[in-house]
Tab-separated table of C-alpha atoms in Angstrom:
chain	number	residue	atom	x	y	z
A	1	MET	CA	11.099	-24.055	-1.212
A	2	PRO	CA	8.573	-25.432	-3.701
A	3	LYS	CA	9.225	-25.629	-7.451
A	4	LYS	CA	9.426	-22.502	-9.562
A	5	LYS	CA	6.138	-23.132	-11.333
A	6	GLU	CA	4.345	-23.573	-8.031
A	7	ILE	CA	5.815	-20.348	-6.659
A	8	LEU	CA	4.726	-18.446	-9.769
A	9	LEU	CA	1.192	-19.737	-9.507
A	10	LYS	CA	1.050	-19.107	-5.762
A	11	LEU	CA	2.416	-15.595	-6.285
A	12	PHE	CA	-0.260	-14.829	-8.831
A	13	THR	CA	-3.144	-16.238	-6.793
A	14	SER	CA	-1.904	-14.604	-3.569
A	15	THR	CA	-1.447	-11.116	-5.003
A	16	PHE	CA	-4.758	-11.426	-6.858
A	17	TYR	CA	-6.551	-12.403	-3.661
A	18	LEU	CA	-4.793	-9.787	-1.526
A	19	SER	CA	-5.312	-7.030	-4.060
A	20	MET	CA	-9.038	-7.773	-4.091
A	21	PHE	CA	-9.126	-6.713	-0.453
A	22	THR	CA	-6.824	-3.700	-0.400
A	23	PHE	CA	-9.406	-1.188	0.669
A	24	GLY	CA	-7.947	1.924	2.223
A	25	GLY	CA	-4.631	2.448	0.481
A	26	GLY	CA	-1.410	0.709	-0.368
A	27	TYR	CA	-0.278	-0.197	3.125
A	28	VAL	CA	-3.165	-2.593	3.481
A	29	ILE	CA	-1.653	-4.884	0.871
A	30	VAL	CA	1.693	-4.573	2.643
A	31	SER	CA	0.074	-5.732	5.875
A	32	LEU	CA	-1.725	-8.581	4.141
A	33	MET	CA	1.430	-9.601	2.257
A	34	LYS	CA	3.342	-9.721	5.513
A	35	LYS	CA	0.732	-12.072	6.974
A	36	LYS	CA	0.760	-14.240	3.857
A	37	PHE	CA	4.416	-14.410	2.803
A	38	VAL	CA	6.139	-13.945	6.175
A	39	ASP	CA	3.866	-15.528	8.792
A	40	GLU	CA	2.028	-18.105	6.722
A	41	LEU	CA	4.295	-19.288	3.907
A	42	HIS	CA	7.661	-18.280	5.486
A	43	TRP	CA	8.998	-17.321	2.042
A	44	ILE	CA	10.573	-14.117	3.329
A	45	ASP	CA	11.490	-12.898	6.803
A	46	GLU	CA	10.204	-9.850	8.600
A	47	GLN	CA	13.302	-7.694	8.034
A	48	GLU	CA	13.266	-8.461	4.325
A	49	MET	CA	9.622	-7.481	4.205
A	50	LEU	CA	10.471	-4.076	5.697
A	51	ASP	CA	13.327	-3.682	3.208
A	52	MET	CA	10.924	-4.436	0.389
A	53	VAL	CA	8.430	-1.877	1.599
A	54	ALA	CA	11.263	0.658	1.587
A	55	ILE	CA	12.058	-0.284	-2.019
A	56	ALA	CA	8.380	-0.062	-2.949
A	57	GLN	CA	8.290	3.377	-1.357
A	58	SER	CA	11.319	4.574	-3.283
A	59	SER	CA	9.967	3.520	-6.686
A	60	PRO	CA	7.387	5.607	-8.492
A	61	GLY	CA	3.848	4.269	-8.760
A	62	PRO	CA	1.403	2.677	-6.335
A	63	ILE	CA	2.912	0.979	-3.262
A	64	ALA	CA	0.656	-2.058	-3.669
A	65	VAL	CA	1.911	-2.620	-7.220
A	66	ASN	CA	5.543	-1.937	-6.321
A	67	GLY	CA	5.297	-4.213	-3.297
A	68	ALA	CA	3.999	-7.027	-5.468
A	69	ILE	CA	6.788	-6.469	-8.011
A	70	VAL	CA	9.550	-6.463	-5.391
A	71	VAL	CA	8.287	-9.535	-3.538
A	72	GLY	CA	7.705	-11.335	-6.845
A	73	TYR	CA	11.181	-10.462	-8.071
A	74	LYS	CA	12.799	-11.558	-4.824
A	75	LEU	CA	11.057	-14.937	-4.949
A	76	CYS	CA	11.250	-15.757	-8.625
A	77	GLY	CA	13.100	-13.142	-10.676
A	78	ALA	CA	11.533	-11.222	-13.550
A	79	LEU	CA	8.865	-13.857	-14.128
A	80	GLY	CA	7.920	-13.675	-10.474
A	81	ALA	CA	7.590	-9.896	-10.675
A	82	LEU	CA	5.405	-10.266	-13.763
A	83	SER	CA	3.032	-12.812	-12.268
A	84	ALA	CA	2.778	-10.841	-9.019
A	85	VAL	CA	2.048	-7.566	-10.806
A	86	ILE	CA	-0.592	-9.096	-13.061
A	87	GLY	CA	-2.226	-10.601	-9.988
A	88	ALA	CA	-2.173	-7.248	-8.195
A	89	VAL	CA	-3.527	-5.237	-11.121
A	90	LEU	CA	-6.285	-7.580	-12.307
A	91	PRO	CA	-8.823	-7.103	-9.480
A	92	PRO	CA	-9.013	-3.285	-9.696
A	93	PHE	CA	-8.949	-3.583	-13.487
A	94	LEU	CA	-11.863	-6.021	-13.610
A	95	ILE	CA	-13.894	-4.226	-10.956
A	96	LEU	CA	-13.463	-0.774	-12.453
A	97	SER	CA	-14.226	-1.841	-16.001
A	98	ALA	CA	-17.314	-3.628	-14.726
A	99	ILE	CA	-18.713	-0.661	-12.812
A	100	SER	CA	-17.419	2.066	-15.102
A	101	GLY	CA	-20.824	2.257	-16.799
A	102	ILE	CA	-22.959	2.220	-13.659
A	103	TYR	CA	-20.705	4.097	-11.279
A	104	THR	CA	-23.288	6.657	-10.216
A	105	LEU	CA	-25.450	3.825	-8.879
A	106	VAL	CA	-22.604	2.362	-6.844
A	107	LYS	CA	-21.387	5.721	-5.591
A	108	ASP	CA	-24.664	6.678	-3.926
A	109	ASN	CA	-25.500	3.266	-2.510
A	110	GLN	CA	-26.061	3.400	1.257
A	111	ILE	CA	-25.206	-0.232	1.911
A	112	VAL	CA	-21.919	0.071	0.053
A	113	SER	CA	-20.921	3.122	2.075
A	114	ALA	CA	-21.892	1.419	5.356
A	115	MET	CA	-19.784	-1.588	4.381
A	116	LEU	CA	-16.850	0.698	3.649
A	117	LEU	CA	-17.224	2.667	6.854
A	118	GLY	CA	-17.249	-0.516	8.920
A	119	MET	CA	-14.301	-1.928	7.024
A	120	GLN	CA	-12.217	1.170	7.793
A	121	SER	CA	-12.089	0.096	11.457
A	122	GLY	CA	-11.082	-3.411	10.420
A	123	VAL	CA	-8.425	-2.123	8.030
A	124	GLY	CA	-7.096	0.121	10.791
A	125	ALA	CA	-6.904	-2.869	13.127
A	126	VAL	CA	-5.036	-4.988	10.537
A	127	ILE	CA	-2.470	-2.237	9.993
A	128	ALA	CA	-2.176	-1.579	13.754
A	129	SER	CA	-1.514	-5.251	14.423
A	130	VAL	CA	1.149	-5.563	11.733
A	131	THR	CA	2.807	-2.302	12.777
A	132	TYR	CA	2.942	-3.550	16.352
A	133	ASP	CA	4.733	-6.748	15.281
A	134	MET	CA	7.175	-4.861	13.096
A	135	ALA	CA	7.900	-2.189	15.701
A	136	ALA	CA	8.386	-4.839	18.388
A	137	SER	CA	10.938	-6.685	16.269
A	138	GLU	CA	12.769	-3.401	15.572
A	139	MET	CA	12.801	-2.534	19.271
A	140	LYS	CA	14.289	-5.919	20.136
A	141	GLU	CA	17.625	-4.716	18.790
A	142	LYS	CA	17.656	-2.072	21.521
A	143	ASN	CA	19.285	0.454	19.242
A	144	ILE	CA	18.732	4.068	20.298
A	145	LEU	CA	19.311	5.447	16.805
A	146	SER	CA	16.594	3.175	15.421
A	147	VAL	CA	14.126	4.401	18.006
A	148	LEU	CA	15.048	8.006	17.214
A	149	ILE	CA	14.556	7.343	13.492
A	150	MET	CA	11.192	5.764	14.217
A	151	VAL	CA	10.000	8.757	16.215
A	152	GLY	CA	11.550	11.275	13.826
A	153	ALA	CA	10.098	9.633	10.711
A	154	PHE	CA	6.694	9.479	12.333
A	155	LEU	CA	6.745	13.178	13.212
A	156	ALA	CA	8.052	14.115	9.769
A	157	ASN	CA	5.426	12.017	8.023
A	158	TRP	CA	2.427	12.609	10.249
A	159	VAL	CA	2.882	16.045	11.799
A	160	TRP	CA	4.996	17.909	9.280
A	161	LYS	CA	3.736	16.086	6.147
A	162	VAL	CA	7.225	15.748	4.690
A	163	ASN	CA	7.360	13.938	1.323
A	164	VAL	CA	7.913	10.200	1.797
A	165	VAL	CA	10.748	10.079	-0.723
A	166	LEU	CA	12.608	12.796	1.171
A	167	ILE	CA	12.217	10.873	4.441
A	168	ILE	CA	13.638	7.757	2.773
A	169	LEU	CA	16.596	9.682	1.358
A	170	ILE	CA	17.400	11.282	4.709
A	171	CYS	CA	17.208	7.934	6.520
A	172	ALA	CA	19.426	6.348	3.876
A	173	GLY	CA	21.907	9.192	4.484
A	174	ILE	CA	21.803	8.536	8.219
A	175	GLY	CA	22.495	4.879	7.419
A	176	VAL	CA	25.588	5.745	5.390
A	177	ILE	CA	26.950	8.041	8.106
A	178	ARG	CA	26.211	5.430	10.751
A	179	THR	CA	28.187	2.818	8.813
A	180	LEU	CA	31.140	5.140	8.214
A	181	ILE	CA	31.358	6.110	11.894
A	182	GLY	CA	31.077	2.451	12.886
A	183	GLU	CA	33.954	1.495	10.588
A	184	ARG	CA	36.190	4.292	11.818
A	185	ARG	CA	35.575	3.201	15.386
A	186	GLU	CA	36.449	-0.388	14.527
A	187	ARG	CA	39.707	0.726	12.963
A	188	ASN	CA	40.647	2.765	16.015
A	189	VAL	CA	40.015	-0.010	18.480
B	1	MET	CA	-4.134	7.367	-31.933
B	2	ILE	CA	-6.158	7.213	-28.744
B	3	TYR	CA	-4.618	3.993	-27.380
B	4	LEU	CA	-1.136	5.426	-27.679
B	5	GLN	CA	-2.267	8.677	-26.053
B	6	LEU	CA	-3.816	6.806	-23.144
B	7	PHE	CA	-0.695	4.682	-22.787
B	8	LEU	CA	1.656	7.680	-22.790
B	9	SER	CA	-0.460	9.757	-20.402
B	10	PHE	CA	-0.631	7.010	-17.828
B	11	LEU	CA	3.027	6.207	-18.378
B	12	GLN	CA	3.788	9.717	-17.138
B	13	ILE	CA	1.448	9.310	-14.173
B	14	GLY	CA	3.102	6.005	-13.295
B	15	ALA	CA	6.614	7.366	-13.669
B	16	PHE	CA	6.216	10.501	-11.567
B	17	SER	CA	3.955	9.559	-8.688
B	18	PHE	CA	6.337	8.868	-5.845
B	19	GLY	CA	4.932	8.043	-2.447
B	20	GLY	CA	1.596	6.401	-3.102
B	21	GLY	CA	-2.007	7.212	-3.911
B	22	TYR	CA	-2.511	10.773	-2.841
B	23	ALA	CA	0.676	11.867	-4.536
B	24	ALA	CA	-0.727	10.540	-7.822
B	25	MET	CA	-4.012	12.421	-7.589
B	26	PRO	CA	-2.854	15.839	-8.858
B	27	LEU	CA	-0.911	14.153	-11.673
B	28	ILE	CA	-3.982	12.191	-12.745
B	29	GLN	CA	-6.121	15.304	-12.595
B	30	HIS	CA	-3.626	17.231	-14.708
B	31	GLN	CA	-3.376	14.583	-17.428
B	32	VAL	CA	-6.958	13.443	-17.509
B	33	VAL	CA	-8.959	16.592	-16.804
B	34	GLU	CA	-6.801	19.552	-17.759
B	35	LEU	CA	-4.565	18.290	-20.546
B	36	HIS	CA	-6.775	15.868	-22.469
B	37	GLY	CA	-10.260	16.676	-21.201
B	38	TRP	CA	-11.068	12.964	-20.996
B	39	LEU	CA	-13.083	13.500	-17.817
B	40	SER	CA	-14.927	16.546	-16.504
B	41	MET	CA	-14.025	17.734	-13.013
B	42	ASN	CA	-17.281	16.185	-11.769
B	43	GLN	CA	-16.442	12.836	-13.291
B	44	PHE	CA	-12.981	13.072	-11.774
B	45	THR	CA	-14.486	13.616	-8.319
B	46	ASP	CA	-16.704	10.570	-8.911
B	47	LEU	CA	-13.626	8.617	-9.922
B	48	VAL	CA	-11.895	9.500	-6.662
B	49	THR	CA	-14.968	8.393	-4.683
B	50	ILE	CA	-15.213	5.145	-6.657
B	51	SER	CA	-11.488	4.522	-6.169
B	52	GLN	CA	-11.913	4.806	-2.449
B	53	MET	CA	-14.849	2.416	-2.514
B	54	THR	CA	-13.209	-0.236	-4.638
B	55	PRO	CA	-10.003	-2.093	-3.856
B	56	GLY	CA	-6.784	-1.229	-5.591
B	57	PRO	CA	-4.533	1.775	-6.117
B	58	ILE	CA	-6.178	4.963	-7.358
B	59	ALA	CA	-3.811	5.220	-10.336
B	60	ILE	CA	-4.817	1.759	-11.608
B	61	ASN	CA	-8.472	2.497	-10.952
B	62	ALA	CA	-8.145	5.777	-12.824
B	63	ALA	CA	-6.404	4.107	-15.756
B	64	THR	CA	-9.147	1.503	-16.062
B	65	PHE	CA	-11.954	4.005	-15.568
B	66	VAL	CA	-10.669	6.557	-18.071
B	67	GLY	CA	-9.619	3.882	-20.547
B	68	THR	CA	-13.039	2.236	-20.498
B	69	GLN	CA	-14.883	5.540	-20.823
B	70	ILE	CA	-12.760	6.759	-23.722
B	71	ALA	CA	-11.923	3.636	-25.710
B	72	GLY	CA	-13.519	0.564	-24.131
B	73	VAL	CA	-11.617	-2.370	-22.672
B	74	PRO	CA	-8.652	-2.074	-25.106
B	75	GLY	CA	-8.303	1.536	-23.957
B	76	ALA	CA	-8.330	0.389	-20.340
B	77	LEU	CA	-5.630	-2.167	-21.128
B	78	ALA	CA	-3.430	0.441	-22.823
B	79	ALA	CA	-3.799	2.910	-19.948
B	80	THR	CA	-3.186	0.303	-17.246
B	81	ALA	CA	-0.144	-1.064	-19.055
B	82	GLY	CA	1.273	2.450	-19.291
B	83	CYS	CA	0.604	3.086	-15.631
B	84	VAL	CA	2.340	-0.084	-14.428
B	85	LEU	CA	5.318	-0.163	-16.795
B	86	PRO	CA	7.563	2.389	-14.974
B	87	SER	CA	6.902	0.632	-11.644
B	88	CYS	CA	7.829	-2.716	-13.159
B	89	ILE	CA	11.122	-1.458	-14.533
B	90	ILE	CA	12.261	0.667	-11.593
B	91	ALA	CA	11.052	-1.557	-8.743
B	92	ALA	CA	12.580	-4.621	-10.420
B	93	ILE	CA	15.929	-2.858	-10.862
B	94	LEU	CA	15.940	-1.763	-7.210
B	95	ALA	CA	14.958	-5.263	-6.096
B	96	ASN	CA	17.798	-6.673	-8.148
B	97	LEU	CA	20.305	-4.249	-6.575
B	98	TYR	CA	18.907	-5.113	-3.144
B	99	ILE	CA	19.357	-8.839	-3.632
B	100	ARG	CA	22.842	-8.375	-5.030
B	101	TYR	CA	24.253	-5.866	-2.560
B	102	ARG	CA	22.261	-6.374	0.609
B	103	ASN	CA	25.213	-7.954	2.379
B	104	LEU	CA	27.506	-4.971	1.836
B	105	LYS	CA	28.186	-3.079	5.024
B	106	VAL	CA	26.924	0.241	3.678
B	107	MET	CA	23.729	-1.380	2.420
B	108	GLN	CA	23.243	-2.977	5.826
B	109	GLY	CA	23.583	0.463	7.391
B	110	ILE	CA	21.134	2.047	4.964
B	111	LEU	CA	18.547	-0.704	5.323
B	112	GLY	CA	18.962	-0.701	9.088
B	113	SER	CA	18.043	2.989	9.115
B	114	LEU	CA	15.188	2.613	6.635
B	115	ARG	CA	13.399	-0.168	8.516
B	116	PRO	CA	12.347	1.887	11.547
B	117	ALA	CA	11.277	4.720	9.221
B	118	VAL	CA	9.119	2.335	7.199
B	119	VAL	CA	7.432	1.097	10.375
B	120	SER	CA	6.560	4.713	11.219
B	121	MET	CA	5.131	5.391	7.804
B	122	ILE	CA	2.931	2.307	7.942
B	123	ALA	CA	1.797	3.387	11.411
B	124	ALA	CA	0.945	6.865	10.131
B	125	ALA	CA	-1.112	5.429	7.264
B	126	GLY	CA	-3.034	3.212	9.695
B	127	LEU	CA	-3.635	6.154	11.993
B	128	SER	CA	-5.182	8.300	9.268
B	129	ILE	CA	-7.570	5.490	8.345
B	130	LEU	CA	-8.590	5.115	11.993
B	131	ILE	CA	-9.137	8.834	12.437
B	132	SER	CA	-11.483	8.948	9.481
B	133	ALA	CA	-13.290	5.886	10.839
B	134	PHE	CA	-13.596	7.110	14.438
B	135	TRP	CA	-14.570	10.744	13.948
B	136	VAL	CA	-17.791	11.684	12.215
B	137	SER	CA	-16.114	14.736	10.738
B	138	GLY	CA	-13.225	12.600	9.489
B	139	ALA	CA	-10.684	14.666	11.423
B	140	PHE	CA	-9.276	14.402	14.937
B	141	SER	CA	-11.141	16.479	17.503
B	142	LEU	CA	-11.586	16.458	21.261
B	143	ALA	CA	-15.377	16.700	21.206
B	144	ALA	CA	-16.598	13.289	22.412
B	145	SER	CA	-19.945	13.728	20.654
B	146	ASN	CA	-18.032	13.597	17.384
B	147	ILE	CA	-16.769	10.070	17.978
B	148	ARG	CA	-18.466	7.056	16.394
B	149	ILE	CA	-18.504	4.631	19.317
B	150	ARG	CA	-19.461	1.757	16.992
B	151	SER	CA	-16.299	2.177	14.958
B	152	VAL	CA	-14.186	2.109	18.111
B	153	ILE	CA	-15.925	-1.121	19.151
B	154	TYR	CA	-15.317	-2.702	15.714
B	155	PHE	CA	-11.680	-1.705	15.958
B	156	ALA	CA	-11.217	-3.137	19.450
B	157	THR	CA	-12.968	-6.380	18.498
B	158	ALA	CA	-10.995	-6.670	15.267
B	159	LEU	CA	-7.700	-6.112	17.065
B	160	LEU	CA	-8.610	-8.710	19.665
B	161	LEU	CA	-9.541	-11.242	16.969
B	162	LEU	CA	-6.312	-10.569	15.071
B	163	ARG	CA	-4.069	-10.916	18.110
B	164	LYS	CA	-5.828	-13.782	19.906
B	165	THR	CA	-7.126	-15.978	17.091
B	166	LYS	CA	-5.684	-17.161	13.823
B	167	LEU	CA	-8.579	-15.593	11.922
B	168	ASN	CA	-7.600	-14.333	8.468
B	169	PRO	CA	-7.254	-10.513	8.436
B	170	ILE	CA	-9.441	-10.323	5.334
B	171	TRP	CA	-12.311	-11.972	7.206
B	172	VAL	CA	-11.792	-9.606	10.116
B	173	MET	CA	-12.067	-6.621	7.752
B	174	LEU	CA	-15.185	-8.008	6.091
B	175	LEU	CA	-16.790	-8.749	9.469
B	176	CYS	CA	-16.416	-5.098	10.472
B	177	GLY	CA	-18.055	-4.041	7.198
B	178	VAL	CA	-20.952	-6.464	7.615
B	179	ALA	CA	-21.480	-5.280	11.213
B	180	GLU	CA	-21.900	-1.697	10.031
B	181	VAL	CA	-24.240	-2.767	7.208
B	182	LEU	CA	-26.433	-4.646	9.697
B	183	PHE	CA	-26.426	-1.655	11.995
B	184	THR	CA	-27.483	0.669	9.165
B	185	LEU	CA	-30.264	-1.683	8.091
B	186	VAL	CA	-31.615	-1.998	11.630
B	187	ALA	CA	-31.332	1.734	12.321
B	188	THR	CA	-33.243	2.809	9.215
């Protein structure tokens, strides 16, 4: 691991850069962060990344901001969280204050909307690719309950539009029950 | 004082929007349009459009937009600070608990059950983006005439590039955008 100062700087520049490209909602920054911090820098592993997304989901506020805070905190404590969050917030802050006066011009611009439409496909591909990697590493454990949770959470989220926080709470509950049953079994053996 | 008002309003938005962008929308509308009348409903609709066009979470975009309109850059700073503060406190506390107790058996069980759920939720978010990219109407339908073939081609190419080359995902996203811009320019 590099020195603390270097991590802080890298955290700031990474979240700034990633946040500049989070078109299409919070999960885009999660996907980009996974590429950057897990695959490229190896600062966190894939399971930790999923844990951090769960934490980001359970906290109020935007997922992109929460994700930056959690990753920053994990890597470098409170200072890390601070530099990551400033990095994540600055791009939208700068862009919005810059176009706040001329927003009607931007809103009706055909080239801008074409750019955005095209990027949607790219964003979808980035998320699809990261989801595939994450799902594959979950499946490797060959745990039936995990697969059931995956399918159940997808249906709850996508088909039945259940609140994300509720899904997290229910899955946490399943986790507690799973642990208790596991321990009882161990004791009986 | 307007700065304090902006700060407190966005503090509430930040503290009570669980579950990401769309969950924050009604809260923002309530505070900004109904309670304080900082934006008209039309301006709010513009704000939502602008938020979708620019990077970053809608709550941060809203804070900056409203702050700038009402009280200039200091107003934007106050609103953004308010919006981010609850996240900072709560997410940092949870991260701290995670680091401290992650090796406990119960925590292992909880996290082990959350991970597959998180994968599903990311998948669902990706799917909704793709549906609005692929279908002209923005919603899933079986009518083939409704499908934008170009978008499907961008997606397939992007996925191929991501899986087979080491190309940075940000470049892949931008390439798709540029392709559609070129197409629009040639078509018109």
